[in-house]
Coordinates of N, CA and C in Angstrom, one line a residue:
Chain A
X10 N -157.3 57.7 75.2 CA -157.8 56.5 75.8 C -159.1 56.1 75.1
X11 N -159.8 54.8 75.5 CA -161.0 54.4 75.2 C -162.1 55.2 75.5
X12 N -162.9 55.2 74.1 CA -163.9 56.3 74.2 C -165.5 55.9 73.6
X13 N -166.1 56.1 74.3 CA -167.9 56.0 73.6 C -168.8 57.0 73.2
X14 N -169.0 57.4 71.9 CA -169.9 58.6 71.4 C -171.5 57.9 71.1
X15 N -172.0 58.5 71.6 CA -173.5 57.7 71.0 C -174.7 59.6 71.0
X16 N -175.4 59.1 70.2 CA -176.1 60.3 70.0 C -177.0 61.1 71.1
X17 N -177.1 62.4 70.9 CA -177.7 63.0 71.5 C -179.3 62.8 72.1
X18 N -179.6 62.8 72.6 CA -181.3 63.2 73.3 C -181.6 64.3 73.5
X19 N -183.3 64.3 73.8 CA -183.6 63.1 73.4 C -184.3 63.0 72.5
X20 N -184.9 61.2 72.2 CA -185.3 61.0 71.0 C -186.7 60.7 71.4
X21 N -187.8 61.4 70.3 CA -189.0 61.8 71.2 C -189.8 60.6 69.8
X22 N -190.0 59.3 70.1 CA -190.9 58.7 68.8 C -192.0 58.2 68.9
X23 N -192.9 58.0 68.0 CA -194.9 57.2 68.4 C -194.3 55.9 68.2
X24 N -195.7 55.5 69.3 CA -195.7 53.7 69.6 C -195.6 53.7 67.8
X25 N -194.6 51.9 67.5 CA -194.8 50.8 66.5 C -193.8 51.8 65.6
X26 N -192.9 53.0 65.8 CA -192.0 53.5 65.2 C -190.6 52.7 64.9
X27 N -189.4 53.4 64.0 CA -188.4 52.4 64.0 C -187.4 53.2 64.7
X28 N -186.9 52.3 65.6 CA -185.8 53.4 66.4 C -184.2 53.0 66.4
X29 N -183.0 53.8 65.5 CA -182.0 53.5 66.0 C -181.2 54.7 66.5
X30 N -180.4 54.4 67.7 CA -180.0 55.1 68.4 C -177.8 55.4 67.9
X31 N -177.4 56.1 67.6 CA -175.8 55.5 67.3 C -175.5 55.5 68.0
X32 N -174.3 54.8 68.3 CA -173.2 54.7 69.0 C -171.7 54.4 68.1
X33 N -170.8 54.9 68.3 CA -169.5 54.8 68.0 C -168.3 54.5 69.0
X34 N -167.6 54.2 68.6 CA -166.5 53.7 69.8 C -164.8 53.9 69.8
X35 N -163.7 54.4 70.1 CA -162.4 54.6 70.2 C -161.7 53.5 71.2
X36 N -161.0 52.6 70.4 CA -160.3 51.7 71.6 C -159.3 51.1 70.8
X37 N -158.1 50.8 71.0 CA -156.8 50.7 71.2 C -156.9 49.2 70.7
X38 N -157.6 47.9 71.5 CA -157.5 46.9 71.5 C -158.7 46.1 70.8
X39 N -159.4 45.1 70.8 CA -161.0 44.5 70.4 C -161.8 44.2 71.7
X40 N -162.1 45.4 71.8 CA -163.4 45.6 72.9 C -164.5 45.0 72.7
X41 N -165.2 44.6 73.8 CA -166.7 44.1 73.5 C -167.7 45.1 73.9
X42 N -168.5 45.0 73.3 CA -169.8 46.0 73.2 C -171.0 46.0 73.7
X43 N -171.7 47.1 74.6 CA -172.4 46.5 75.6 C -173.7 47.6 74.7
X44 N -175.3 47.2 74.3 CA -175.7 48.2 75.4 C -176.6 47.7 76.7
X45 N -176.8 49.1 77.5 CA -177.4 48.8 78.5 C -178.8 49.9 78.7
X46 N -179.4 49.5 79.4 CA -180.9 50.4 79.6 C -181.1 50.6 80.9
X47 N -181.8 52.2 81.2 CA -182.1 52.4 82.9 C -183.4 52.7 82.6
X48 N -184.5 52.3 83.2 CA -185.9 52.6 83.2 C -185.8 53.5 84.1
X49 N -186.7 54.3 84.2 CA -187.2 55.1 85.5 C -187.0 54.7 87.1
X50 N -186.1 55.3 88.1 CA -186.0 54.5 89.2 C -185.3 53.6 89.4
X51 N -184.7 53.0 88.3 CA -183.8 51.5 88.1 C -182.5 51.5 88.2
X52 N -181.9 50.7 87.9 CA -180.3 50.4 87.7 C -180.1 50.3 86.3
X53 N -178.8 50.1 86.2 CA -178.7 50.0 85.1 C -179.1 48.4 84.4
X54 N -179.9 48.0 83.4 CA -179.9 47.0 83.0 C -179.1 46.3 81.8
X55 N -178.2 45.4 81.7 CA -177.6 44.6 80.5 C -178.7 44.3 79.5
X56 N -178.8 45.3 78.2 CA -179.8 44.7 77.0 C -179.3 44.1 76.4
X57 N -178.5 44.3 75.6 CA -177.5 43.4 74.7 C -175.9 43.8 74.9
X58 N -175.0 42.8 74.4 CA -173.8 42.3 73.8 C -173.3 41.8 72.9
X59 N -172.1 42.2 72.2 CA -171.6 41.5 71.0 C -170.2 41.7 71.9
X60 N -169.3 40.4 71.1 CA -168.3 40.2 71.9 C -167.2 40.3 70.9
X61 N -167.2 40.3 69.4 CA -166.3 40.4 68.4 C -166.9 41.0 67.4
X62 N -166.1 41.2 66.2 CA -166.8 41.7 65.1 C -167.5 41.0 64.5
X63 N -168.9 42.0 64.1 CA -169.6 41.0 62.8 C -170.7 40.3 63.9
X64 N -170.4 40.2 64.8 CA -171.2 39.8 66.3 C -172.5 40.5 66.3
X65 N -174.1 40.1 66.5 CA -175.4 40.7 66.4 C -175.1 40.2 67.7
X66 N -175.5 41.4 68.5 CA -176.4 40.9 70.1 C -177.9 41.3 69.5
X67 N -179.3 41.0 70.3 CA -180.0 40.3 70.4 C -181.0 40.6 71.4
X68 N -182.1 41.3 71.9 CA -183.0 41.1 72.9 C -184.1 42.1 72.9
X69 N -185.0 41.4 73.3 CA -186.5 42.2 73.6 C -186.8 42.9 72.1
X70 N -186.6 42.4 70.9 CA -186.6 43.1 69.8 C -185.6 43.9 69.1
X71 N -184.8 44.2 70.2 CA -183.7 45.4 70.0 C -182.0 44.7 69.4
X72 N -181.7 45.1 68.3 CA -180.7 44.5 68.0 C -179.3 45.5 67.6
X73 N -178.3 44.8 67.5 CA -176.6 46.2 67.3 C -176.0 45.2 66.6
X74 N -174.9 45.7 65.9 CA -174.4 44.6 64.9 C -172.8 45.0 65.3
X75 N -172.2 44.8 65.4 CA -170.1 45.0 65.6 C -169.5 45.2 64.8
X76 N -169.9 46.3 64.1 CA -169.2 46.7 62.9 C -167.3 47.2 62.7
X77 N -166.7 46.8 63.0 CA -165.0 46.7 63.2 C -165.0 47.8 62.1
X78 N -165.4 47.8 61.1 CA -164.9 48.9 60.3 C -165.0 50.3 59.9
X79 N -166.4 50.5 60.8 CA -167.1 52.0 61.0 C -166.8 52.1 62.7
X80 N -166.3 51.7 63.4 CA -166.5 51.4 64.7 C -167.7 52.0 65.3
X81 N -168.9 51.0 65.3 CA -170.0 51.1 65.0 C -170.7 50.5 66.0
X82 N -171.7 50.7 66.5 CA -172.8 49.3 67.4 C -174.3 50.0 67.5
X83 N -174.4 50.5 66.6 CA -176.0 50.9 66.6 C -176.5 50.5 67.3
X84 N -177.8 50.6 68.0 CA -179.0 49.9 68.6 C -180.3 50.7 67.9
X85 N -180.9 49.6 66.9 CA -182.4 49.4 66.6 C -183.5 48.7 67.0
X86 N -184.5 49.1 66.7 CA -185.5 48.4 66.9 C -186.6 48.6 65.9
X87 N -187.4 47.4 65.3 CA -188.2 48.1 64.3 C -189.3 48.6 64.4
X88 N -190.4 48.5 66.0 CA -191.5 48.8 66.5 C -191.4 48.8 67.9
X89 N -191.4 50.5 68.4 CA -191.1 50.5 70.0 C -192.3 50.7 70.3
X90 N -192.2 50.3 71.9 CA -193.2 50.6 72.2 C -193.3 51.3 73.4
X91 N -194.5 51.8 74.1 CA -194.1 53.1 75.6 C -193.5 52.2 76.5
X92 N -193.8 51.3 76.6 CA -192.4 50.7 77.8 C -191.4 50.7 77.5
X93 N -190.8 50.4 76.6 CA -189.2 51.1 76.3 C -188.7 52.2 76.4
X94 N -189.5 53.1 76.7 CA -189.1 54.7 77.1 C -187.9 54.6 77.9
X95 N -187.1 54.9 78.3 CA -185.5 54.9 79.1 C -184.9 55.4 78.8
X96 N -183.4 55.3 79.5 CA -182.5 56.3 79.2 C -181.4 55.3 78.3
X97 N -180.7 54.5 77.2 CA -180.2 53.3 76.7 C -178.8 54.0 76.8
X98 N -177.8 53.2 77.0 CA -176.1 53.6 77.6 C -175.4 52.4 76.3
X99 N -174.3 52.8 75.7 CA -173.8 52.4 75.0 C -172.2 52.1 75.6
X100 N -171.5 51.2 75.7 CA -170.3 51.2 76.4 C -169.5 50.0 76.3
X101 N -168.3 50.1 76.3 CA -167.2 49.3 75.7 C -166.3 48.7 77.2
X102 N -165.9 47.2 77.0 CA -164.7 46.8 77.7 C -163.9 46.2 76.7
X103 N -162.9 46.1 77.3 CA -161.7 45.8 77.0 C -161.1 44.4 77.1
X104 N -161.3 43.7 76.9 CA -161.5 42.4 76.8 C -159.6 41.6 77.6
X105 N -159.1 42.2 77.1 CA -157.7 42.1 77.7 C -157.5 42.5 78.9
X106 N -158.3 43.7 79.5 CA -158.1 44.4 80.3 C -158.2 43.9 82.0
X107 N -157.5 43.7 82.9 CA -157.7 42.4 84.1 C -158.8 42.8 84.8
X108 N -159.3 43.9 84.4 CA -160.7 44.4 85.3 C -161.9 44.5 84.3
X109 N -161.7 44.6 83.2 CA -163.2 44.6 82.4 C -164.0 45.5 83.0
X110 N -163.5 46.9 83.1 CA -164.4 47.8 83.2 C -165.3 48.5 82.3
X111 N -166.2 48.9 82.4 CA -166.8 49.2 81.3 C -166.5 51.3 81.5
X112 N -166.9 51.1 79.7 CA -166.4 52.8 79.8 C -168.0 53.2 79.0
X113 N -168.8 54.3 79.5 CA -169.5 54.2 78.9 C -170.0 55.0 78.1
X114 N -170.8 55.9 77.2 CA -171.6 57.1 76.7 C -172.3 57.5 77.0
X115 N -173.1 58.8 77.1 CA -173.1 59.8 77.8 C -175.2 59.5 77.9
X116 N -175.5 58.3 77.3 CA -176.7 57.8 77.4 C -177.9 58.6 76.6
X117 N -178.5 57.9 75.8 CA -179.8 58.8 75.2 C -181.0 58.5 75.8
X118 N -181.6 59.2 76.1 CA -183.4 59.1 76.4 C -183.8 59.1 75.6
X119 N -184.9 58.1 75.4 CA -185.8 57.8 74.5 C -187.0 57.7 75.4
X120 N -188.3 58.5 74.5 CA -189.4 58.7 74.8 C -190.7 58.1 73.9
X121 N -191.5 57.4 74.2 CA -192.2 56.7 73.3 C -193.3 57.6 73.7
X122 N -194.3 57.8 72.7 CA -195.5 58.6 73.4 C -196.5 57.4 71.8
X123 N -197.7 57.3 72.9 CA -199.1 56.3 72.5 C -199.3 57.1 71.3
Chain B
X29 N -184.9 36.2 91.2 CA -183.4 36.2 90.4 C -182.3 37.2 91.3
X30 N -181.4 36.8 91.5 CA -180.4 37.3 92.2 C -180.1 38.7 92.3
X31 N -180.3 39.8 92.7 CA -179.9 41.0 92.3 C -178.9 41.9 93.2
X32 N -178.1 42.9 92.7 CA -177.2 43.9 93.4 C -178.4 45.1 94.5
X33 N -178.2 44.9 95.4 CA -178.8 46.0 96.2 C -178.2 47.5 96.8
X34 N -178.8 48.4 97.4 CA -177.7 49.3 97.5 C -178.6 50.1 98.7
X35 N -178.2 50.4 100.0 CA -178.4 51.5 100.3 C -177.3 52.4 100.7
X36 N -178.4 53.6 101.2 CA -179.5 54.3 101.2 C -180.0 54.5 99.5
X37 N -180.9 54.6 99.4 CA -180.9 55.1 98.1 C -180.5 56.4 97.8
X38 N -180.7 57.8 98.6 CA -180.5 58.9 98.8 C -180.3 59.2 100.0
X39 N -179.1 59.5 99.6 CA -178.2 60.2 101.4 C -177.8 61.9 101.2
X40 N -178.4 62.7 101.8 CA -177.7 64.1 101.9 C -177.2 64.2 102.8
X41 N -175.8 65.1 102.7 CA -174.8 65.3 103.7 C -174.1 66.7 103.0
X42 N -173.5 67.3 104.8 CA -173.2 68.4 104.4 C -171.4 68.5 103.8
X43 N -171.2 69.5 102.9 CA -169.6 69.3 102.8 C -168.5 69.0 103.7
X44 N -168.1 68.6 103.5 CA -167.4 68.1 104.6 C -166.7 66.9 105.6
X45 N -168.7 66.1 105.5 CA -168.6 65.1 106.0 C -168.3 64.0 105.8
X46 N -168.4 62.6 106.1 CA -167.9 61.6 105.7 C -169.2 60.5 105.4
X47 N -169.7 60.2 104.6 CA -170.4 59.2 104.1 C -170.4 57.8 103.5
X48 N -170.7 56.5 103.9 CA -170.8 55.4 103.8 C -171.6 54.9 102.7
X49 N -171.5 54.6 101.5 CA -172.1 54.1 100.3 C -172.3 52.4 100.6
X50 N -173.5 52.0 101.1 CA -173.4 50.9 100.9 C -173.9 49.9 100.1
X51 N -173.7 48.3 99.5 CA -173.9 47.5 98.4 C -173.7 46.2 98.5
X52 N -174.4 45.5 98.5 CA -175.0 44.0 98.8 C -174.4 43.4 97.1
X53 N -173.4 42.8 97.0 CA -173.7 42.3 95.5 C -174.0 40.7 95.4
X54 N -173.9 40.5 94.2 CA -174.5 38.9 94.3 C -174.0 38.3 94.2
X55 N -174.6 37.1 95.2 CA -173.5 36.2 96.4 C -172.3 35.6 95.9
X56 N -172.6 35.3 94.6 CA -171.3 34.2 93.8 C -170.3 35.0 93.2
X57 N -171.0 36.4 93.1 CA -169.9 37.0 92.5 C -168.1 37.3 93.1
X58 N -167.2 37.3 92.3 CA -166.0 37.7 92.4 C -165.5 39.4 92.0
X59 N -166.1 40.0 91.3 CA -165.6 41.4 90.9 C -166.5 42.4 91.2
X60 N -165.9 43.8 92.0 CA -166.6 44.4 92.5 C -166.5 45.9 91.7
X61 N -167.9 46.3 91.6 CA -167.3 47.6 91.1 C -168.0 49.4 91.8
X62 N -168.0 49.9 91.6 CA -168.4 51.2 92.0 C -168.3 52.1 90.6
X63 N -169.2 52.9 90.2 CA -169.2 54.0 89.0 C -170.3 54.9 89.7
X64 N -170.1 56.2 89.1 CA -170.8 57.3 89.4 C -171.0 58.2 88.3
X65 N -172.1 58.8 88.3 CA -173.0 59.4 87.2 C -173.3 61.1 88.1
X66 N -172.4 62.2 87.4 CA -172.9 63.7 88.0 C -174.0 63.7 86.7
X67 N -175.0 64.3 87.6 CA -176.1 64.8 87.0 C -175.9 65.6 85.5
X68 N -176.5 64.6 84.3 CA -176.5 65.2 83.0 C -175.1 64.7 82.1
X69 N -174.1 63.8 83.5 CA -173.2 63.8 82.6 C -172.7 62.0 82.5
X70 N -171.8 61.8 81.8 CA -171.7 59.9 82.1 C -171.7 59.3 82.8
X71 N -171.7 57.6 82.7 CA -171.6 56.9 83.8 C -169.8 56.8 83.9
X72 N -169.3 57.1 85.0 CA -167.9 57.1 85.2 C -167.4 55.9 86.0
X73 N -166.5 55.0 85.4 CA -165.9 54.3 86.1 C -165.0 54.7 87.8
X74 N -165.2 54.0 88.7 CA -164.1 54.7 90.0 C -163.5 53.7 90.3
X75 N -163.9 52.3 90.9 CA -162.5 51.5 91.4 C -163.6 49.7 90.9
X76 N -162.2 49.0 91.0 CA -162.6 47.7 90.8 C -162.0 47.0 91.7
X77 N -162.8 45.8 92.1 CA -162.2 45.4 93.4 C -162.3 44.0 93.0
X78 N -161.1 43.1 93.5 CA -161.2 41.8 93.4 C -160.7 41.0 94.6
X79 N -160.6 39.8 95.2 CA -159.4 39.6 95.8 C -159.6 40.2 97.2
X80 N -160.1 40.7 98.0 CA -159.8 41.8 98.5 C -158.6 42.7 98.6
X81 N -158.6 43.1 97.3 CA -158.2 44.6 97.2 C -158.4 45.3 95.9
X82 N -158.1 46.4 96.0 CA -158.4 47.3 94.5 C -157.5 46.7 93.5
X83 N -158.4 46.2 92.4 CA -157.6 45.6 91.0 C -157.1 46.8 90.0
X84 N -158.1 48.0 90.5 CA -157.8 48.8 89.2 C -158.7 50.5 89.9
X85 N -158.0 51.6 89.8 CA -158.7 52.6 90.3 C -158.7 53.8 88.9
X86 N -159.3 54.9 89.1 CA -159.7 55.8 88.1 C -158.9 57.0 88.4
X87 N -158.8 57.8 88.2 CA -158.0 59.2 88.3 C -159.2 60.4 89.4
X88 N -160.5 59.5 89.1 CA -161.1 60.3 90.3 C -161.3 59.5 91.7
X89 N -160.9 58.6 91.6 CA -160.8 58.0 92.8 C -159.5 58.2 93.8
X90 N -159.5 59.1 94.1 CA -158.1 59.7 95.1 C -158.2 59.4 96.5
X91 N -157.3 59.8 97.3 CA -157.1 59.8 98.7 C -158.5 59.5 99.6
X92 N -159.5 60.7 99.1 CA -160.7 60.8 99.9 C -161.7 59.3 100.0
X93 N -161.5 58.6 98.9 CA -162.1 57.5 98.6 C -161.6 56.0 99.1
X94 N -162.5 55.5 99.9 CA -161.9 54.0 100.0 C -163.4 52.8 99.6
X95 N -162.5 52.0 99.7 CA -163.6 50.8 99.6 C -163.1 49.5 100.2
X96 N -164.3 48.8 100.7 CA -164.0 47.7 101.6 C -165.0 46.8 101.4
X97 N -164.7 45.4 101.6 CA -165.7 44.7 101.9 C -165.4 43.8 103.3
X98 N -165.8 44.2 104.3 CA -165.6 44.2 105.7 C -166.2 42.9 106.0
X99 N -167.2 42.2 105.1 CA -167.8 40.9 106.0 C -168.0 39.8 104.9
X100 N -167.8 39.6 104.1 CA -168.3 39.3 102.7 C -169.3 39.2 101.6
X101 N -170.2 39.8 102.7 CA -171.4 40.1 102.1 C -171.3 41.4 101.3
X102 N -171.6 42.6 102.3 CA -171.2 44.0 101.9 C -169.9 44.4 101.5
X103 N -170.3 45.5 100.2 CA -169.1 46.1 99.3 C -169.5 47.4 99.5
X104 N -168.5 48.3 100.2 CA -168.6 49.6 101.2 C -167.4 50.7 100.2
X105 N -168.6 51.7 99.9 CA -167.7 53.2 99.3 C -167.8 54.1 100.4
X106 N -166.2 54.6 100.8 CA -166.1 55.9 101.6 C -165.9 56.9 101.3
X107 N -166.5 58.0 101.5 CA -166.4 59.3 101.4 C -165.7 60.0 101.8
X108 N -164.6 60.1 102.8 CA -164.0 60.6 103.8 C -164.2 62.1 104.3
X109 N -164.1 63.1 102.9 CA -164.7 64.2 103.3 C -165.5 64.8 102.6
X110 N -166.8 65.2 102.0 CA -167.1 65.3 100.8 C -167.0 67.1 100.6
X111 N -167.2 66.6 98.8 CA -167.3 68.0 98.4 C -168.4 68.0 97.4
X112 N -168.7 69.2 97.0 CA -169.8 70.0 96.6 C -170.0 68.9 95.6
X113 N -169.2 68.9 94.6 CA -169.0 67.7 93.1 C -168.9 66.6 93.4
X114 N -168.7 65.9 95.1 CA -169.3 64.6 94.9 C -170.8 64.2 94.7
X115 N -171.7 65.6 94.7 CA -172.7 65.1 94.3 C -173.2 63.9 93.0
X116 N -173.7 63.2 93.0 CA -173.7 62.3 92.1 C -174.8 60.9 92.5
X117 N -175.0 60.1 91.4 CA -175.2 59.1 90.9 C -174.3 58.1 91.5
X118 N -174.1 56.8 92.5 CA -173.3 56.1 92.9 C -173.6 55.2 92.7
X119 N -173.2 53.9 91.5 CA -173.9 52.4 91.3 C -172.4 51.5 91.5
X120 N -173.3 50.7 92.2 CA -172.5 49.4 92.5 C -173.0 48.4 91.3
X121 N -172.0 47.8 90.9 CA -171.8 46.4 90.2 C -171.2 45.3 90.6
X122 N -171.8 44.3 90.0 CA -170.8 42.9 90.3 C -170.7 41.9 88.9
X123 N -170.1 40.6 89.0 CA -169.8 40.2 88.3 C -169.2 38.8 88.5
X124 N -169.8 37.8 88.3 CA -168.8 36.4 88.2 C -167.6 35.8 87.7
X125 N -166.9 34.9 88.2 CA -165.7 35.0 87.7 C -165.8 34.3 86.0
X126 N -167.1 33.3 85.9 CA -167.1 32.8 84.7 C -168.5 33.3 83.8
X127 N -168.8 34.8 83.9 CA -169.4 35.6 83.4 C -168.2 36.8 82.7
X128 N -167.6 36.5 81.7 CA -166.7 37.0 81.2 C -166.7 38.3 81.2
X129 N -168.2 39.2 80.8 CA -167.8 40.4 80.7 C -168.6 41.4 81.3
X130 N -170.1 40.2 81.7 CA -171.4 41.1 82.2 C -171.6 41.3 83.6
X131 N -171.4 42.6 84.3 CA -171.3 43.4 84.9 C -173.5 43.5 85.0
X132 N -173.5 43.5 86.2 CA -175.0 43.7 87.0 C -174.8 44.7 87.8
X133 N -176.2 45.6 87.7 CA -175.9 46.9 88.7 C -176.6 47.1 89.7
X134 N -176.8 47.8 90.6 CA -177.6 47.8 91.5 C -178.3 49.3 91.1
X135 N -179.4 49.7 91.8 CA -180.5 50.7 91.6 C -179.8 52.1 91.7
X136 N -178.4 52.4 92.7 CA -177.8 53.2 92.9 C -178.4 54.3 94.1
X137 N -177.2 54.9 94.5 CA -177.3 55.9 95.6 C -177.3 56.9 95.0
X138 N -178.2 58.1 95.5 CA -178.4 59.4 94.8 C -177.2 59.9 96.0
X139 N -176.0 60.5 95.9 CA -175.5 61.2 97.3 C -176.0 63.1 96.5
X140 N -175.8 63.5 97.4 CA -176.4 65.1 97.5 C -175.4 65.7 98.9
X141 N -174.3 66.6 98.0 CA -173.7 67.5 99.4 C -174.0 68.6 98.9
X142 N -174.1 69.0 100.5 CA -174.9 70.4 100.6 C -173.6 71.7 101.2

């Protein structure tokens, strides 16, 4: 079945560092690509999406590119900062799929320290 | 801005018993979801709800599990009897019908059986 690997935690970096986190993906069909962020206490939050290949999502600095050929969705950033500290979730739907569930990875913490 | 709500936030119960997961989603939405996170390990999909009824359920969502939305406000996870491993992370989602893929989450239920 559909599957999401994204790297281990956590990732311990100083403010204005460059951070990318991987993620890789297993799916059958052309899934769309999510990531998402939990702060401390929170829910889960929608950071970015790409919806096909070759697709950049886009936000708060943080960007992933849809790589169809490495099945691929990195999330970078070029200067973090301590409020980004979280736990970031990488996860796939299925676009065909009548429920659009998301499937997700196993989430990295990231730690920003001043 | 509209958000998914959820209580209790933390409900402990002993094995056994039966517990009510409750979840406010946002108003316009059409798709309902429920996922759970055991401690250290992913976010797991459980059931999708549309229509009122289940669009789509997970291999851990069995017998002991129901879901309802009894008034149309509230979207209701049951427990019927729990066990030691339903300990967990319980997040509600939702989702509009012309929001193609993005899924909103609520802050989640810590459940804890004892």
């Amino acid at each position: 079945g559909d599957s999401v690997t994204q790297m281990e935690g956590p990732v311990t970096l100083s403010e204005e560092a460059f951070l990318t986190i991987n993620c890789t993906y297993t799916a059958t069909g052309y899934p769309s690509l999510f990531w998402y962020v939990q702060y401390p206490g929170e829910g889960l939050q929608l950071l970015l999406k790409a919806t096909k290949a070759d697709d950049k999502g886009s936000n708060k600095g943080f960007e992933a590119t849809y790589r169809k050929e490495t099945t691929s969705f990195h999330l970078e950033k070029g200067s973090v900062q301590v409020s980004d500290s979280a736990v970031y979730f990488c996860a796939l739907s299925e676009s065909s799929g009548a429920t659009n569930k998301l499937i997700f990875g196993t989430g990295t913490l990231l730690a920003v320290q001043p | 801005e509209p958000e998914v709500t959820q209580t209790p936030s933390h409900q402990v119960t002993q094995m056994g018993q039966e517990v009510i997961l409750r979840c406010v989603p946002i108003s316009n939405h059409l798709y309902f979801y429920w996922y759970r996170q055991i401690l250290g390990q992913k976010v797991e999909f459980l059931v999708s709800f549309y229509n009122n009824e289940i669009s789509e359920k997970s291999e851990i969502f069995d017998d002991q599990f129901s879901v309802e939305r009894p008034d149309g406000s509230n979207f209701t996870l049951k427990i019927r009897s729990t066990k030691l491993e339903d300990s967990a992370m319980y997040f509600c989602a939702s989702r509009s019908g012309s929001s193609y893929n993005e899924q909103f989450f609520g802050p989640g239920t810590r459940l804890t059986v004892l």
